[in-house]
CSV table of C-alpha atoms in Angstrom, one decimal:
chain,number,residue,atom,x,y,z
A,1,UNK,CA,19.4,1.3,-1.5
A,2,UNK,CA,18.9,1.6,-5.3
A,3,UNK,CA,17.6,4.9,-6.7
A,4,UNK,CA,15.4,5.0,-9.7
A,5,UNK,CA,13.9,7.9,-11.8
A,6,UNK,CA,12.4,10.8,-10.0
A,7,UNK,CA,8.9,10.1,-11.3
A,8,UNK,CA,8.5,6.8,-9.6
A,9,UNK,CA,6.1,5.1,-7.2
A,10,UNK,CA,6.9,3.3,-4.0
A,11,UNK,CA,5.1,0.0,-3.3
A,12,UNK,CA,5.4,-2.5,-0.6
A,13,UNK,CA,4.3,-6.1,0.1
A,14,UNK,CA,4.0,-8.3,3.1
A,15,UNK,CA,3.4,-12.0,3.2
A,16,UNK,CA,2.8,-14.6,6.0
A,17,UNK,CA,4.0,-18.1,5.2
A,18,UNK,CA,1.6,-20.6,6.8
A,19,UNK,CA,1.8,-22.2,9.2
A,20,UNK,CA,5.1,-20.8,10.6
A,21,UNK,CA,4.0,-17.1,10.6
A,22,UNK,CA,7.1,-15.9,8.9
A,23,UNK,CA,6.8,-12.4,7.5
A,24,UNK,CA,8.4,-10.7,4.5
A,25,UNK,CA,8.3,-7.1,3.7
A,26,UNK,CA,9.4,-5.8,0.3
A,27,UNK,CA,9.5,-2.2,-0.8
A,28,UNK,CA,10.3,-1.1,-4.4
A,29,UNK,CA,9.6,1.7,-6.8
A,30,UNK,CA,10.6,1.0,-10.4
A,31,UNK,CA,7.3,2.2,-12.0
A,32,UNK,CA,6.8,5.7,-13.4
A,33,UNK,CA,3.7,7.6,-12.4
A,34,UNK,CA,0.8,7.9,-14.9
A,35,UNK,CA,0.4,11.5,-13.9
A,36,UNK,CA,2.9,14.1,-12.7
A,37,UNK,CA,3.5,13.5,-9.1
A,38,UNK,CA,7.3,13.5,-8.4
A,39,UNK,CA,8.4,10.9,-5.8
A,40,UNK,CA,11.6,9.1,-5.0
A,41,UNK,CA,12.1,5.3,-5.0
A,42,UNK,CA,14.1,2.7,-3.1
A,43,UNK,CA,14.3,-1.0,-2.6
A,44,UNK,CA,14.3,-3.0,0.7
A,45,UNK,CA,13.9,-6.5,1.8
A,46,UNK,CA,13.2,-7.5,5.4
A,47,UNK,CA,12.5,-11.0,6.7
A,48,UNK,CA,11.0,-9.9,10.0
A,49,UNK,CA,10.3,-13.3,11.5
A,50,UNK,CA,13.9,-14.5,11.1
A,51,UNK,CA,15.6,-11.4,12.4
A,52,UNK,CA,17.1,-10.1,9.2
A,53,UNK,CA,18.9,-6.7,9.2
A,54,UNK,CA,16.3,-4.0,8.8
A,55,UNK,CA,18.7,-1.3,7.6
A,56,UNK,CA,17.4,-1.4,4.0
A,57,UNK,CA,13.8,-1.1,5.2
A,58,UNK,CA,14.8,2.0,7.3
A,59,UNK,CA,16.4,3.4,4.2
A,60,UNK,CA,13.2,2.9,2.1
A,61,UNK,CA,11.1,4.7,4.7
A,62,UNK,CA,13.7,7.5,4.9
A,63,UNK,CA,13.4,7.9,1.2
A,64,UNK,CA,9.6,8.3,1.5
A,65,UNK,CA,10.0,10.7,4.4
A,66,UNK,CA,12.6,12.7,2.5
A,67,UNK,CA,10.1,13.2,-0.3
A,68,UNK,CA,7.5,14.5,2.1
A,69,UNK,CA,10.0,16.9,3.7
A,70,UNK,CA,11.1,18.2,0.3
A,71,UNK,CA,7.6,19.3,-0.5
A,72,UNK,CA,7.1,21.3,2.7
A,73,UNK,CA,6.8,25.0,2.2
A,74,UNK,CA,8.8,27.5,4.4
A,75,UNK,CA,7.1,28.0,7.7
A,76,UNK,CA,4.9,31.1,7.8
A,77,UNK,CA,5.0,33.6,10.6
A,78,UNK,CA,2.7,32.7,13.4
A,79,UNK,CA,-0.5,34.6,13.6
A,80,UNK,CA,-3.2,34.5,16.3
A,81,UNK,CA,-5.6,32.6,14.0
A,82,UNK,CA,-7.7,29.6,15.0
A,83,UNK,CA,-6.3,26.2,14.1
A,84,UNK,CA,-7.9,24.4,11.2
A,85,UNK,CA,-10.7,22.1,12.0
A,86,UNK,CA,-9.8,19.6,9.3
A,87,UNK,CA,-6.3,18.1,8.8
A,88,UNK,CA,-4.7,18.8,5.5
A,89,UNK,CA,-4.5,15.1,4.7
A,90,UNK,CA,-8.1,14.2,5.4
A,91,UNK,CA,-8.9,11.4,3.0
A,92,UNK,CA,-11.9,11.3,0.7
A,93,UNK,CA,-14.5,8.6,1.6
A,94,UNK,CA,-13.0,5.4,0.2
A,95,UNK,CA,-16.4,3.9,-0.3
A,96,UNK,CA,-16.7,6.2,-3.3
A,97,UNK,CA,-14.0,4.3,-5.1
A,98,UNK,CA,-15.5,0.8,-5.0
A,99,UNK,CA,-15.5,0.6,-8.8
A,100,UNK,CA,-11.7,1.3,-8.9
A,101,UNK,CA,-11.1,-1.2,-6.1
A,102,UNK,CA,-13.1,-3.9,-7.9
A,103,UNK,CA,-11.1,-3.1,-11.1
A,104,UNK,CA,-7.9,-4.0,-9.2
A,105,UNK,CA,-9.5,-7.3,-8.2
A,106,UNK,CA,-10.6,-8.1,-11.8
A,107,UNK,CA,-7.1,-7.3,-13.1
A,108,UNK,CA,-5.5,-9.4,-10.3
A,109,UNK,CA,-7.8,-12.3,-11.1
A,110,UNK,CA,-7.1,-12.1,-14.8
A,111,UNK,CA,-3.4,-12.4,-14.0
A,112,UNK,CA,-3.9,-15.3,-11.6
A,113,UNK,CA,-6.1,-17.2,-14.1
A,114,UNK,CA,-3.5,-16.7,-16.8
A,115,UNK,CA,-0.9,-18.2,-14.4
A,116,UNK,CA,-2.6,-21.3,-13.0
A,117,UNK,CA,-4.3,-19.8,-9.9
A,118,UNK,CA,-8.0,-19.6,-9.2
A,119,UNK,CA,-9.8,-16.3,-9.1
A,120,UNK,CA,-10.1,-14.6,-5.7
A,121,UNK,CA,-13.5,-13.7,-4.2
A,122,UNK,CA,-14.0,-10.3,-2.7
A,123,UNK,CA,-14.4,-10.5,1.1
A,124,UNK,CA,-16.1,-7.5,2.7
A,125,UNK,CA,-13.9,-8.0,5.9
A,126,UNK,CA,-10.7,-7.8,3.8
A,127,UNK,CA,-12.1,-4.8,2.0
A,128,UNK,CA,-12.7,-3.1,5.4
A,129,UNK,CA,-9.2,-3.9,6.6
A,130,UNK,CA,-7.6,-2.6,3.3
A,131,UNK,CA,-9.7,0.6,3.3
A,132,UNK,CA,-8.9,1.3,6.9
A,133,UNK,CA,-5.1,0.9,6.3
A,134,UNK,CA,-5.1,3.1,3.2
A,135,UNK,CA,-7.1,5.7,5.1
A,136,UNK,CA,-4.8,5.5,8.1
A,137,UNK,CA,-1.7,6.0,5.9
A,138,UNK,CA,-3.3,9.0,4.2
A,139,UNK,CA,-4.6,10.6,7.5
A,140,UNK,CA,-1.3,10.0,9.4
A,141,UNK,CA,0.9,10.8,6.5
A,142,UNK,CA,3.1,7.6,6.4
A,143,UNK,CA,3.7,4.5,4.2
A,144,UNK,CA,4.3,1.3,6.0
A,145,UNK,CA,2.8,-2.2,6.6
A,146,UNK,CA,2.8,-1.3,10.3
A,147,UNK,CA,-0.2,0.8,11.2
A,148,UNK,CA,-0.1,4.0,13.2
A,149,UNK,CA,-1.3,2.0,16.2
A,150,UNK,CA,1.5,-0.6,15.7
A,151,UNK,CA,-0.8,-3.2,14.1
A,152,UNK,CA,0.3,-5.7,11.5
A,153,UNK,CA,-1.9,-6.6,8.5
A,154,UNK,CA,-2.8,-9.9,10.2
A,155,UNK,CA,-4.1,-7.9,13.2
A,156,UNK,CA,-6.0,-5.5,11.0
A,157,UNK,CA,-7.7,-8.3,9.1
A,158,UNK,CA,-8.6,-9.9,12.4
A,159,UNK,CA,-10.0,-6.6,13.8
A,160,UNK,CA,-12.2,-6.4,10.7
A,161,UNK,CA,-13.6,-9.9,11.4
A,162,UNK,CA,-11.3,-12.0,9.3
A,163,UNK,CA,-10.0,-13.8,12.3
A,164,UNK,CA,-8.0,-16.6,10.7
A,165,UNK,CA,-6.3,-17.2,7.4
A,166,UNK,CA,-4.5,-13.8,6.7
A,167,UNK,CA,-2.0,-14.6,4.0
A,168,UNK,CA,-0.5,-11.4,2.5
A,169,UNK,CA,-0.7,-7.7,1.9
A,170,UNK,CA,0.5,-5.4,-0.9
A,171,UNK,CA,0.5,-1.6,-0.5
A,172,UNK,CA,1.4,1.2,-3.0
A,173,UNK,CA,1.2,4.9,-3.4
A,174,UNK,CA,1.3,7.3,-6.3
A,175,UNK,CA,-0.2,5.0,-9.0
A,176,UNK,CA,-3.1,6.9,-10.7
A,177,UNK,CA,-5.1,4.0,-12.1
A,178,UNK,CA,-6.0,0.4,-11.3
A,179,UNK,CA,-4.0,-1.0,-14.3
A,180,UNK,CA,-0.9,1.0,-13.2
A,181,UNK,CA,-0.9,-0.3,-9.6
A,182,UNK,CA,-1.5,-3.9,-10.6
A,183,UNK,CA,1.3,-3.6,-13.2
A,184,UNK,CA,3.6,-2.2,-10.5
A,185,UNK,CA,2.9,-5.1,-8.3
A,186,UNK,CA,3.3,-7.7,-11.1
A,187,UNK,CA,6.6,-6.2,-12.0
A,188,UNK,CA,7.9,-6.6,-8.5
A,189,UNK,CA,8.9,-10.2,-7.5
A,190,UNK,CA,7.6,-10.0,-3.9
A,191,UNK,CA,4.3,-8.5,-4.8
A,192,UNK,CA,3.8,-10.8,-7.8
A,193,UNK,CA,4.4,-13.8,-5.4
A,194,UNK,CA,1.6,-12.5,-3.2
A,195,UNK,CA,-0.7,-12.2,-6.2
A,196,UNK,CA,0.2,-15.7,-7.5
A,197,UNK,CA,-0.1,-17.4,-4.1
A,198,UNK,CA,-2.6,-20.0,-5.1
A,199,UNK,CA,-3.4,-20.8,-1.5
A,200,UNK,CA,-5.1,-17.4,-1.2
A,201,UNK,CA,-8.8,-17.5,-2.0
A,202,UNK,CA,-10.1,-14.1,-0.9
A,203,UNK,CA,-9.0,-10.5,-1.4
A,204,UNK,CA,-10.0,-6.9,-0.4
A,205,UNK,CA,-8.7,-3.7,-1.9
A,206,UNK,CA,-8.8,-0.3,-0.3
A,207,UNK,CA,-8.1,3.0,-2.0
A,208,UNK,CA,-7.7,6.4,-0.3
A,209,UNK,CA,-6.6,9.8,-1.6
A,210,UNK,CA,-4.9,12.7,0.0
A,211,UNK,CA,-6.3,16.1,-0.7
A,212,UNK,CA,-3.5,16.7,-3.2
A,213,UNK,CA,-4.8,13.8,-5.2
A,214,UNK,CA,-2.1,11.3,-4.2
A,215,UNK,CA,-3.6,7.8,-4.1
A,216,UNK,CA,-2.7,5.1,-1.5
A,217,UNK,CA,-3.6,1.5,-2.2
A,218,UNK,CA,-3.8,-1.6,0.0
A,219,UNK,CA,-4.5,-5.2,-1.2
A,220,UNK,CA,-5.2,-7.7,1.6
A,221,UNK,CA,-5.3,-11.5,0.9
A,222,UNK,CA,-6.8,-14.4,2.9
A,223,UNK,CA,-6.8,-18.2,2.7
A,224,UNK,CA,-10.4,-18.8,4.0
């Protein structure tokens, strides 16, 4: 596991290689945050479908979890008060961030066009899948391609109605602007490969925020 500067962002990508269904997960964090939000970073590569060793992936998730634990405040004395009715990590309605999500699409397409790939069209089903996963990560307080219900991005796309053609997924957290998260993905080989997969023709981006302002991003790709 490689450690980078404290002010860094963790991002991850997953890709399915048609037609064999191989999966690749990449997690990396070389990019500094645009705003002060200290996080830790790590690198992991897991070829899930071919049974590669997952130790590095576990280390990456441990780094993310260690950051969460470090921010926890000392436990207060228990008092006979009622439990809160709303979780501390309840996300803001992601539909309010359609303009930012579409900016990510525009920047992604600009990069694709400059590198010989066609522009991606926005597919509402992929948008729904991406928003649902970002919201789930925020609500459940985790960072992973595997959903809290054990789902893969392929299953999440199918559940949103995109039943065939799932090709890849990029996720990220901590980046404060569309340009920052796209730059982070472009500067990571695995994520860049997902963006420059010319067989993908559709995309959906989902953004969700924790109540402390930390953004979580999901970018889902499809081939139909």
